[in-house]
Amino acid sequence: MDSVRYKIRECQDQEKIESFLHQARIGYLGLVDGNLPYVVPLNYVWTEGKLYFHGAGDGRRNQVMSENPEVCFTVCEEYGTITDPVPAKTDTAYMSVMIFGQAEPITELDEATHVLQEMINKYVPGYYNRPLSKQHVDKYRSAVFGGPVQVCRVIPYHVTAKESPIEAEKMYRTGMHVGREI
């Protein structure tokens, strides 16, 4: 597996990577559909060194994953534009992580319940007054709610991360001009 080409941007700080994966809200699941790429934006959780997502139990994503479970999941956040008097040196502040692994459906009810509870904790913290029950999750994964919902796991075999940190004094703001501000 290739490493990050632009070494100056490589992030190897595991705590920073973990924190980023816990707080970022959207990731992009990259799949190989025959000879074509197929990328799906998803909500996800990162917990215990694994990536999890869920969705309808049928459809193209699951069809493609069943034929080729190799995936690349990318999470990226852009923080703004970094200015420079030299136009070619204008840059973007960002953080990105790419996770390579194989996607697999979760069949075990305890793990699925844990993952869906983690999703609730991430996306609607404090909204529900009690934890998710296994009985609810079991129904959720069945046809009771209009079709089976599948919870999937990716155990990474390779993770890369890049960043271009925010440079507060150089961040673009509306009205900024080279050498002066309005």
Short mmCIF file of N, CA and C in Angstrom, two decimals:
data_model
loop_
_atom_site.label_atom_id
_atom_site.label_comp_id
_atom_site.label_asym_id
_atom_site.label_seq_id
_atom_site.Cartn_x
_atom_site.Cartn_y
_atom_site.Cartn_z
N MET A 1 0.85 -1.18 0.00
CA MET A 1 0.00 0.00 0.00
C MET A 1 0.89 1.24 0.00
N ASP A 2 0.57 2.18 -0.84
CA ASP A 2 1.35 3.40 -0.94
C ASP A 2 1.13 4.29 0.28
N SER A 3 2.17 5.02 0.62
CA SER A 3 2.04 5.99 1.71
C SER A 3 1.73 7.36 1.10
N VAL A 4 1.60 8.36 1.94
CA VAL A 4 1.31 9.71 1.47
C VAL A 4 2.51 10.24 0.70
N ARG A 5 2.26 10.72 -0.52
CA ARG A 5 3.34 11.22 -1.38
C ARG A 5 3.89 12.54 -0.85
N TYR A 6 3.02 13.45 -0.45
CA TYR A 6 3.42 14.79 -0.03
C TYR A 6 3.70 14.74 1.48
N LYS A 7 4.91 14.28 1.82
CA LYS A 7 5.26 13.96 3.21
C LYS A 7 5.08 15.14 4.17
N ILE A 8 5.26 16.35 3.69
CA ILE A 8 5.12 17.52 4.57
C ILE A 8 3.69 17.64 5.11
N ARG A 9 2.73 17.07 4.41
CA ARG A 9 1.33 17.13 4.83
C ARG A 9 0.88 15.89 5.59
N GLU A 10 1.72 14.87 5.63
CA GLU A 10 1.32 13.64 6.29
C GLU A 10 1.11 13.86 7.79
N CYS A 11 0.03 13.32 8.32
CA CYS A 11 -0.25 13.38 9.75
C CYS A 11 -0.10 11.97 10.30
N GLN A 12 0.78 11.82 11.28
CA GLN A 12 0.98 10.52 11.91
C GLN A 12 0.58 10.55 13.39
N ASP A 13 0.00 11.66 13.82
CA ASP A 13 -0.44 11.82 15.20
C ASP A 13 -1.73 11.02 15.39
N GLN A 14 -1.63 9.83 15.99
CA GLN A 14 -2.77 8.94 16.13
C GLN A 14 -3.90 9.55 16.95
N GLU A 15 -3.57 10.33 17.97
CA GLU A 15 -4.61 10.98 18.77
C GLU A 15 -5.40 11.98 17.93
N LYS A 16 -4.70 12.74 17.10
CA LYS A 16 -5.35 13.71 16.22
C LYS A 16 -6.24 13.00 15.19
N ILE A 17 -5.75 11.91 14.64
CA ILE A 17 -6.51 11.15 13.65
C ILE A 17 -7.77 10.58 14.31
N GLU A 18 -7.62 9.98 15.48
CA GLU A 18 -8.77 9.42 16.21
C GLU A 18 -9.79 10.51 16.51
N SER A 19 -9.34 11.63 17.02
CA SER A 19 -10.23 12.73 17.36
C SER A 19 -10.98 13.22 16.12
N PHE A 20 -10.27 13.37 15.03
CA PHE A 20 -10.87 13.81 13.77
C PHE A 20 -11.95 12.82 13.31
N LEU A 21 -11.64 11.54 13.34
CA LEU A 21 -12.60 10.53 12.90
C LEU A 21 -13.83 10.48 13.81
N HIS A 22 -13.65 10.79 15.08
CA HIS A 22 -14.79 10.80 16.01
C HIS A 22 -15.71 11.99 15.75
N GLN A 23 -15.15 13.14 15.39
CA GLN A 23 -15.98 14.35 15.28
C GLN A 23 -16.48 14.64 13.88
N ALA A 24 -15.78 14.24 12.82
CA ALA A 24 -16.23 14.53 11.46
C ALA A 24 -17.55 13.81 11.22
N ARG A 25 -18.43 14.41 10.43
CA ARG A 25 -19.79 13.91 10.33
C ARG A 25 -20.09 13.11 9.06
N ILE A 26 -19.39 13.36 7.98
CA ILE A 26 -19.68 12.69 6.71
C ILE A 26 -18.40 12.07 6.16
N GLY A 27 -18.53 10.87 5.63
CA GLY A 27 -17.42 10.21 4.96
C GLY A 27 -17.90 9.70 3.61
N TYR A 28 -16.96 9.33 2.76
CA TYR A 28 -17.27 8.88 1.41
C TYR A 28 -16.74 7.46 1.23
N LEU A 29 -17.66 6.54 0.99
CA LEU A 29 -17.34 5.14 0.81
C LEU A 29 -17.05 4.90 -0.67
N GLY A 30 -15.79 4.57 -0.97
CA GLY A 30 -15.39 4.29 -2.34
C GLY A 30 -15.38 2.79 -2.59
N LEU A 31 -16.08 2.39 -3.65
CA LEU A 31 -16.21 0.98 -4.02
C LEU A 31 -15.79 0.80 -5.48
N VAL A 32 -15.54 -0.45 -5.85
CA VAL A 32 -15.22 -0.78 -7.24
C VAL A 32 -16.39 -1.59 -7.79
N ASP A 33 -17.11 -0.98 -8.73
CA ASP A 33 -18.27 -1.62 -9.37
C ASP A 33 -17.84 -2.08 -10.75
N GLY A 34 -17.36 -3.33 -10.82
CA GLY A 34 -16.79 -3.80 -12.10
C GLY A 34 -15.52 -3.03 -12.37
N ASN A 35 -15.52 -2.25 -13.44
CA ASN A 35 -14.37 -1.40 -13.78
C ASN A 35 -14.60 0.06 -13.42
N LEU A 36 -15.73 0.36 -12.79
CA LEU A 36 -16.08 1.74 -12.50
C LEU A 36 -16.02 2.05 -11.02
N PRO A 37 -15.59 3.25 -10.67
CA PRO A 37 -15.66 3.65 -9.25
C PRO A 37 -17.11 3.98 -8.89
N TYR A 38 -17.44 3.76 -7.63
CA TYR A 38 -18.75 4.10 -7.11
C TYR A 38 -18.52 4.65 -5.71
N VAL A 39 -18.92 5.90 -5.47
CA VAL A 39 -18.65 6.56 -4.19
C VAL A 39 -19.97 7.03 -3.59
N VAL A 40 -20.15 6.73 -2.30
CA VAL A 40 -21.39 7.03 -1.60
C VAL A 40 -21.08 7.85 -0.35
N PRO A 41 -21.70 9.03 -0.19
CA PRO A 41 -21.53 9.78 1.07
C PRO A 41 -22.37 9.13 2.17
N LEU A 42 -21.79 9.03 3.37
CA LEU A 42 -22.46 8.34 4.47
C LEU A 42 -22.19 8.99 5.82
N ASN A 43 -23.14 8.85 6.73
CA ASN A 43 -22.88 9.05 8.15
C ASN A 43 -22.12 7.81 8.61
N TYR A 44 -21.29 7.96 9.62
CA TYR A 44 -20.49 6.83 10.08
C TYR A 44 -20.09 7.06 11.53
N VAL A 45 -19.59 6.01 12.15
CA VAL A 45 -18.93 6.15 13.45
C VAL A 45 -17.60 5.41 13.39
N TRP A 46 -16.66 5.91 14.14
CA TRP A 46 -15.36 5.30 14.32
C TRP A 46 -15.29 4.92 15.78
N THR A 47 -15.19 3.63 16.05
CA THR A 47 -15.13 3.19 17.44
C THR A 47 -14.29 1.93 17.54
N GLU A 48 -13.45 1.89 18.55
CA GLU A 48 -12.60 0.72 18.83
C GLU A 48 -11.76 0.34 17.62
N GLY A 49 -11.26 1.36 16.89
CA GLY A 49 -10.37 1.12 15.76
C GLY A 49 -11.05 0.58 14.52
N LYS A 50 -12.37 0.68 14.47
CA LYS A 50 -13.12 0.19 13.31
C LYS A 50 -14.08 1.28 12.85
N LEU A 51 -14.43 1.20 11.57
CA LEU A 51 -15.37 2.12 10.96
C LEU A 51 -16.70 1.38 10.77
N TYR A 52 -17.79 2.06 11.07
CA TYR A 52 -19.12 1.47 10.92
C TYR A 52 -20.04 2.44 10.19
N PHE A 53 -20.94 1.88 9.40
CA PHE A 53 -21.99 2.67 8.76
C PHE A 53 -23.21 1.78 8.61
N HIS A 54 -24.33 2.38 8.28
CA HIS A 54 -25.54 1.59 8.10
C HIS A 54 -26.37 2.18 6.98
N GLY A 55 -27.32 1.40 6.51
CA GLY A 55 -28.22 1.86 5.46
C GLY A 55 -29.12 0.73 5.02
N ALA A 56 -29.85 0.98 3.95
CA ALA A 56 -30.78 -0.03 3.44
C ALA A 56 -30.03 -1.33 3.14
N GLY A 57 -30.71 -2.43 3.39
CA GLY A 57 -30.11 -3.75 3.19
C GLY A 57 -30.04 -4.17 1.75
N ASP A 58 -30.69 -3.42 0.87
CA ASP A 58 -30.60 -3.74 -0.55
C ASP A 58 -30.01 -2.54 -1.29
N GLY A 59 -30.02 -2.55 -2.57
CA GLY A 59 -29.52 -1.42 -3.33
C GLY A 59 -28.13 -1.65 -3.89
N ARG A 60 -27.70 -0.69 -4.67
CA ARG A 60 -26.44 -0.80 -5.41
C ARG A 60 -25.23 -0.95 -4.49
N ARG A 61 -25.17 -0.15 -3.42
CA ARG A 61 -24.01 -0.20 -2.52
C ARG A 61 -23.79 -1.62 -2.02
N ASN A 62 -24.83 -2.26 -1.53
CA ASN A 62 -24.68 -3.61 -0.99
C ASN A 62 -24.38 -4.63 -2.08
N GLN A 63 -24.96 -4.44 -3.26
CA GLN A 63 -24.67 -5.32 -4.39
C GLN A 63 -23.19 -5.25 -4.74
N VAL A 64 -22.66 -4.04 -4.84
CA VAL A 64 -21.25 -3.86 -5.19
C VAL A 64 -20.36 -4.44 -4.11
N MET A 65 -20.67 -4.17 -2.82
CA MET A 65 -19.85 -4.69 -1.72
C MET A 65 -19.87 -6.21 -1.67
N SER A 66 -20.99 -6.82 -2.04
CA SER A 66 -21.05 -8.29 -2.01
C SER A 66 -20.17 -8.89 -3.11
N GLU A 67 -19.98 -8.18 -4.21
CA GLU A 67 -19.14 -8.67 -5.31
C GLU A 67 -17.66 -8.35 -5.08
N ASN A 68 -17.39 -7.23 -4.41
CA ASN A 68 -16.01 -6.83 -4.11
C ASN A 68 -16.02 -6.03 -2.81
N PRO A 69 -15.66 -6.65 -1.69
CA PRO A 69 -15.74 -5.96 -0.40
C PRO A 69 -14.61 -4.96 -0.13
N GLU A 70 -13.62 -4.86 -1.03
CA GLU A 70 -12.53 -3.90 -0.85
C GLU A 70 -13.08 -2.47 -0.93
N VAL A 71 -12.77 -1.66 0.08
CA VAL A 71 -13.27 -0.30 0.12
C VAL A 71 -12.17 0.68 0.50
N CYS A 72 -12.42 1.92 0.17
CA CYS A 72 -11.63 3.05 0.66
C CYS A 72 -12.63 4.05 1.19
N PHE A 73 -12.55 4.37 2.46
CA PHE A 73 -13.46 5.33 3.09
C PHE A 73 -12.67 6.60 3.37
N THR A 74 -13.13 7.73 2.83
CA THR A 74 -12.42 8.99 2.96
C THR A 74 -13.25 9.98 3.76
N VAL A 75 -12.60 10.60 4.73
CA VAL A 75 -13.22 11.65 5.53
C VAL A 75 -12.35 12.89 5.37
N CYS A 76 -12.97 14.01 5.02
CA CYS A 76 -12.21 15.24 4.78
C CYS A 76 -13.01 16.43 5.26
N GLU A 77 -12.32 17.37 5.88
CA GLU A 77 -12.95 18.63 6.25
C GLU A 77 -12.05 19.77 5.80
N GLU A 78 -12.67 20.75 5.17
CA GLU A 78 -11.98 21.95 4.70
C GLU A 78 -12.25 23.06 5.70
N TYR A 79 -11.19 23.75 6.15
CA TYR A 79 -11.33 24.77 7.19
C TYR A 79 -11.24 26.19 6.67
N GLY A 80 -10.91 26.36 5.41
CA GLY A 80 -10.82 27.70 4.83
C GLY A 80 -9.60 27.83 3.93
N THR A 81 -9.45 29.02 3.35
CA THR A 81 -8.35 29.30 2.43
C THR A 81 -7.25 30.06 3.13
N ILE A 82 -6.02 29.62 2.90
CA ILE A 82 -4.84 30.27 3.45
C ILE A 82 -4.30 31.19 2.36
N THR A 83 -4.21 32.46 2.67
CA THR A 83 -3.76 33.43 1.67
C THR A 83 -2.24 33.56 1.66
N ASP A 84 -1.75 34.10 0.56
CA ASP A 84 -0.33 34.37 0.40
C ASP A 84 -0.21 35.46 -0.66
N PRO A 85 0.75 36.40 -0.51
CA PRO A 85 0.92 37.43 -1.54
C PRO A 85 1.22 36.84 -2.93
N VAL A 86 1.78 35.64 -2.96
CA VAL A 86 2.07 34.98 -4.23
C VAL A 86 0.88 34.08 -4.55
N PRO A 87 0.13 34.36 -5.64
CA PRO A 87 -1.08 33.57 -5.93
C PRO A 87 -0.86 32.06 -5.96
N ALA A 88 0.25 31.60 -6.47
CA ALA A 88 0.50 30.16 -6.57
C ALA A 88 0.72 29.51 -5.21
N LYS A 89 0.89 30.32 -4.17
CA LYS A 89 1.10 29.77 -2.83
C LYS A 89 -0.17 29.83 -1.97
N THR A 90 -1.29 30.31 -2.55
CA THR A 90 -2.56 30.26 -1.84
C THR A 90 -2.89 28.79 -1.62
N ASP A 91 -3.43 28.46 -0.46
CA ASP A 91 -3.60 27.06 -0.10
C ASP A 91 -4.93 26.87 0.63
N THR A 92 -5.22 25.65 1.00
CA THR A 92 -6.44 25.29 1.74
C THR A 92 -6.03 24.65 3.06
N ALA A 93 -6.68 25.07 4.13
CA ALA A 93 -6.51 24.41 5.43
C ALA A 93 -7.49 23.24 5.48
N TYR A 94 -6.99 22.04 5.81
CA TYR A 94 -7.86 20.86 5.81
C TYR A 94 -7.26 19.75 6.65
N MET A 95 -8.07 18.73 6.84
CA MET A 95 -7.63 17.45 7.41
C MET A 95 -8.36 16.38 6.62
N SER A 96 -7.65 15.30 6.28
CA SER A 96 -8.30 14.19 5.59
C SER A 96 -7.69 12.87 6.05
N VAL A 97 -8.54 11.85 6.08
CA VAL A 97 -8.11 10.51 6.45
C VAL A 97 -8.69 9.54 5.43
N MET A 98 -7.88 8.60 4.99
CA MET A 98 -8.33 7.54 4.09
C MET A 98 -8.13 6.20 4.79
N ILE A 99 -9.20 5.41 4.83
CA ILE A 99 -9.20 4.12 5.50
C ILE A 99 -9.41 3.04 4.44
N PHE A 100 -8.48 2.12 4.35
CA PHE A 100 -8.58 1.02 3.39
C PHE A 100 -8.87 -0.27 4.15
N GLY A 101 -9.82 -1.04 3.65
CA GLY A 101 -10.18 -2.29 4.31
C GLY A 101 -11.23 -3.03 3.51
N GLN A 102 -11.85 -3.99 4.16
CA GLN A 102 -12.94 -4.74 3.55
C GLN A 102 -14.21 -4.50 4.35
N ALA A 103 -15.28 -4.19 3.63
CA ALA A 103 -16.58 -3.99 4.28
C ALA A 103 -17.25 -5.34 4.48
N GLU A 104 -17.86 -5.49 5.64
CA GLU A 104 -18.59 -6.72 5.91
C GLU A 104 -19.83 -6.40 6.74
N PRO A 105 -20.94 -7.06 6.43
CA PRO A 105 -22.16 -6.84 7.22
C PRO A 105 -22.01 -7.42 8.62
N ILE A 106 -22.62 -6.76 9.58
CA ILE A 106 -22.63 -7.24 10.96
C ILE A 106 -23.91 -8.04 11.16
N THR A 107 -23.74 -9.24 11.64
CA THR A 107 -24.92 -10.08 11.89
C THR A 107 -25.20 -10.19 13.39
N GLU A 108 -24.21 -9.93 14.21
CA GLU A 108 -24.34 -10.09 15.66
C GLU A 108 -25.12 -8.91 16.25
N LEU A 109 -26.20 -9.20 16.95
CA LEU A 109 -27.11 -8.18 17.47
C LEU A 109 -26.44 -7.26 18.49
N ASP A 110 -25.59 -7.78 19.37
CA ASP A 110 -24.92 -6.93 20.38
C ASP A 110 -24.06 -5.87 19.70
N GLU A 111 -23.28 -6.27 18.71
CA GLU A 111 -22.41 -5.32 18.01
C GLU A 111 -23.23 -4.29 17.24
N ALA A 112 -24.29 -4.74 16.55
CA ALA A 112 -25.15 -3.81 15.81
C ALA A 112 -25.80 -2.80 16.75
N THR A 113 -26.25 -3.25 17.92
CA THR A 113 -26.86 -2.36 18.90
C THR A 113 -25.85 -1.34 19.39
N HIS A 114 -24.64 -1.79 19.70
CA HIS A 114 -23.57 -0.88 20.14
C HIS A 114 -23.29 0.19 19.09
N VAL A 115 -23.17 -0.24 17.84
CA VAL A 115 -22.84 0.69 16.75
C VAL A 115 -23.96 1.71 16.55
N LEU A 116 -25.20 1.26 16.51
CA LEU A 116 -26.31 2.19 16.31
C LEU A 116 -26.45 3.15 17.50
N GLN A 117 -26.13 2.69 18.71
CA GLN A 117 -26.13 3.59 19.87
C GLN A 117 -25.02 4.64 19.71
N GLU A 118 -23.86 4.21 19.22
CA GLU A 118 -22.77 5.16 18.97
C GLU A 118 -23.18 6.21 17.93
N MET A 119 -23.93 5.79 16.91
CA MET A 119 -24.42 6.75 15.90
C MET A 119 -25.37 7.76 16.53
N ILE A 120 -26.27 7.29 17.38
CA ILE A 120 -27.18 8.20 18.08
C ILE A 120 -26.38 9.17 18.94
N ASN A 121 -25.40 8.66 19.68
CA ASN A 121 -24.58 9.51 20.54
C ASN A 121 -23.83 10.57 19.74
N LYS A 122 -23.42 10.23 18.53
CA LYS A 122 -22.67 11.17 17.69
C LYS A 122 -23.57 12.20 17.04
N TYR A 123 -24.66 11.76 16.44
CA TYR A 123 -25.47 12.65 15.61
C TYR A 123 -26.61 13.35 16.34
N VAL A 124 -27.11 12.78 17.42
CA VAL A 124 -28.17 13.43 18.22
C VAL A 124 -27.89 13.23 19.71
N PRO A 125 -26.74 13.72 20.19
CA PRO A 125 -26.38 13.47 21.59
C PRO A 125 -27.42 14.05 22.56
N GLY A 126 -27.82 13.23 23.53
CA GLY A 126 -28.75 13.67 24.56
C GLY A 126 -30.21 13.75 24.12
N TYR A 127 -30.50 13.45 22.87
CA TYR A 127 -31.88 13.58 22.38
C TYR A 127 -32.81 12.53 22.97
N TYR A 128 -32.34 11.29 23.05
CA TYR A 128 -33.17 10.22 23.60
C TYR A 128 -32.88 10.04 25.08
N ASN A 129 -33.94 9.72 25.83
CA ASN A 129 -33.78 9.65 27.28
C ASN A 129 -33.40 8.25 27.78
N ARG A 130 -33.21 7.29 26.86
CA ARG A 130 -32.76 5.96 27.28
C ARG A 130 -31.97 5.32 26.14
N PRO A 131 -31.13 4.36 26.48
CA PRO A 131 -30.32 3.71 25.44
C PRO A 131 -31.18 2.85 24.52
N LEU A 132 -30.63 2.59 23.38
CA LEU A 132 -31.26 1.74 22.37
C LEU A 132 -31.37 0.31 22.91
N SER A 133 -32.50 -0.31 22.68
CA SER A 133 -32.66 -1.70 23.13
C SER A 133 -32.34 -2.66 21.98
N LYS A 134 -31.90 -3.85 22.34
CA LYS A 134 -31.63 -4.87 21.32
C LYS A 134 -32.91 -5.21 20.56
N GLN A 135 -34.04 -5.21 21.26
CA GLN A 135 -35.31 -5.54 20.62
C GLN A 135 -35.62 -4.53 19.51
N HIS A 136 -35.39 -3.25 19.78
CA HIS A 136 -35.63 -2.21 18.78
C HIS A 136 -34.70 -2.41 17.58
N VAL A 137 -33.44 -2.67 17.86
CA VAL A 137 -32.47 -2.86 16.78
C VAL A 137 -32.83 -4.09 15.95
N ASP A 138 -33.26 -5.15 16.60
CA ASP A 138 -33.65 -6.35 15.88
C ASP A 138 -34.81 -6.05 14.93
N LYS A 139 -35.79 -5.27 15.37
CA LYS A 139 -36.90 -4.87 14.50
C LYS A 139 -36.40 -3.97 13.37
N TYR A 140 -35.51 -3.06 13.70
CA TYR A 140 -34.94 -2.10 12.74
C TYR A 140 -34.23 -2.84 11.61
N ARG A 141 -33.58 -3.96 11.96
CA ARG A 141 -32.86 -4.73 10.96
C ARG A 141 -33.76 -5.68 10.18
N SER A 142 -35.04 -5.70 10.54
CA SER A 142 -35.98 -6.58 9.84
C SER A 142 -36.85 -5.74 8.90
N ALA A 143 -37.86 -6.34 8.33
CA ALA A 143 -38.75 -5.65 7.41
C ALA A 143 -39.79 -4.79 8.13
N VAL A 144 -39.81 -4.78 9.46
CA VAL A 144 -40.82 -4.04 10.22
C VAL A 144 -40.84 -2.56 9.86
N PHE A 145 -39.67 -1.96 9.65
CA PHE A 145 -39.60 -0.54 9.36
C PHE A 145 -39.47 -0.26 7.86
N GLY A 146 -40.03 -1.10 7.03
CA GLY A 146 -40.05 -0.82 5.59
C GLY A 146 -38.90 -1.44 4.83
N GLY A 147 -38.20 -2.34 5.40
CA GLY A 147 -37.11 -3.00 4.70
C GLY A 147 -35.95 -3.20 5.63
N PRO A 148 -35.17 -4.22 5.42
CA PRO A 148 -34.05 -4.47 6.34
C PRO A 148 -32.98 -3.38 6.25
N VAL A 149 -32.45 -3.05 7.39
CA VAL A 149 -31.34 -2.11 7.48
C VAL A 149 -30.09 -2.91 7.81
N GLN A 150 -29.03 -2.61 7.10
CA GLN A 150 -27.79 -3.35 7.29
C GLN A 150 -26.75 -2.46 7.97
N VAL A 151 -26.13 -3.00 9.00
CA VAL A 151 -25.01 -2.33 9.66
C VAL A 151 -23.74 -3.01 9.17
N CYS A 152 -22.77 -2.20 8.73
CA CYS A 152 -21.52 -2.74 8.17
C CYS A 152 -20.32 -2.25 8.95
N ARG A 153 -19.26 -3.04 8.88
CA ARG A 153 -18.02 -2.75 9.57
C ARG A 153 -16.88 -2.79 8.56
N VAL A 154 -15.91 -1.91 8.76
CA VAL A 154 -14.66 -1.95 8.01
C VAL A 154 -13.53 -2.03 9.02
N ILE A 155 -12.79 -3.11 8.98
CA ILE A 155 -11.59 -3.23 9.81
C ILE A 155 -10.42 -2.79 8.94
N PRO A 156 -9.80 -1.67 9.29
CA PRO A 156 -8.76 -1.11 8.42
C PRO A 156 -7.52 -2.00 8.35
N TYR A 157 -6.95 -2.10 7.16
CA TYR A 157 -5.62 -2.68 7.05
C TYR A 157 -4.60 -1.62 6.68
N HIS A 158 -5.08 -0.42 6.34
CA HIS A 158 -4.17 0.69 6.06
C HIS A 158 -4.93 2.00 6.25
N VAL A 159 -4.29 2.97 6.93
CA VAL A 159 -4.90 4.28 7.15
C VAL A 159 -3.84 5.33 6.83
N THR A 160 -4.23 6.33 6.05
CA THR A 160 -3.34 7.47 5.81
C THR A 160 -4.07 8.74 6.22
N ALA A 161 -3.31 9.76 6.58
CA ALA A 161 -3.91 11.04 6.98
C ALA A 161 -3.02 12.18 6.49
N LYS A 162 -3.68 13.24 6.08
CA LYS A 162 -2.98 14.45 5.64
C LYS A 162 -3.66 15.65 6.28
N GLU A 163 -2.86 16.71 6.45
CA GLU A 163 -3.43 17.94 6.97
C GLU A 163 -2.63 19.15 6.51
N SER A 164 -3.34 20.23 6.41
CA SER A 164 -2.74 21.55 6.21
C SER A 164 -3.39 22.41 7.29
N PRO A 165 -2.67 22.67 8.37
CA PRO A 165 -3.30 23.32 9.52
C PRO A 165 -3.73 24.76 9.23
N ILE A 166 -4.69 25.21 10.02
CA ILE A 166 -5.16 26.60 9.95
C ILE A 166 -4.03 27.52 10.37
N GLU A 167 -3.80 28.55 9.58
CA GLU A 167 -2.84 29.61 9.95
C GLU A 167 -3.69 30.86 10.16
N ALA A 168 -4.11 31.09 11.40
CA ALA A 168 -5.12 32.09 11.73
C ALA A 168 -4.87 33.45 11.08
N GLU A 169 -3.63 33.90 11.10
CA GLU A 169 -3.33 35.23 10.56
C GLU A 169 -3.40 35.29 9.03
N LYS A 170 -3.38 34.14 8.38
CA LYS A 170 -3.40 34.09 6.91
C LYS A 170 -4.74 33.63 6.34
N MET A 171 -5.71 33.30 7.20
CA MET A 171 -6.98 32.78 6.70
C MET A 171 -7.76 33.88 5.99
N TYR A 172 -8.27 33.54 4.82
CA TYR A 172 -9.02 34.50 4.01
C TYR A 172 -10.33 34.88 4.69
N ARG A 173 -10.63 36.17 4.67
CA ARG A 173 -11.90 36.72 5.12
C ARG A 173 -12.41 37.64 4.02
N THR A 174 -13.71 37.70 3.84
CA THR A 174 -14.29 38.58 2.83
C THR A 174 -13.76 40.00 3.04
N GLY A 175 -13.35 40.60 1.97
CA GLY A 175 -12.83 41.96 2.03
C GLY A 175 -11.31 42.04 2.15
N MET A 176 -10.64 40.91 2.33
CA MET A 176 -9.18 40.92 2.41
C MET A 176 -8.59 41.19 1.03
N HIS A 177 -7.48 41.91 1.02
CA HIS A 177 -6.73 42.17 -0.22
C HIS A 177 -5.26 42.06 0.11
N VAL A 178 -4.45 41.78 -0.87
CA VAL A 178 -3.00 41.70 -0.66
C VAL A 178 -2.52 43.06 -0.18
N GLY A 179 -1.87 43.07 0.96
CA GLY A 179 -1.26 44.29 1.49
C GLY A 179 -2.20 45.22 2.21
N ARG A 180 -3.52 44.97 2.17
CA ARG A 180 -4.43 45.86 2.91
C ARG A 180 -5.75 45.12 3.16
N GLU A 181 -6.50 45.63 4.12
CA GLU A 181 -7.84 45.11 4.39
C GLU A 181 -8.83 46.25 4.25
N ILE A 182 -10.04 45.95 3.82
CA ILE A 182 -11.10 46.98 3.71
C ILE A 182 -11.88 46.99 4.99
#
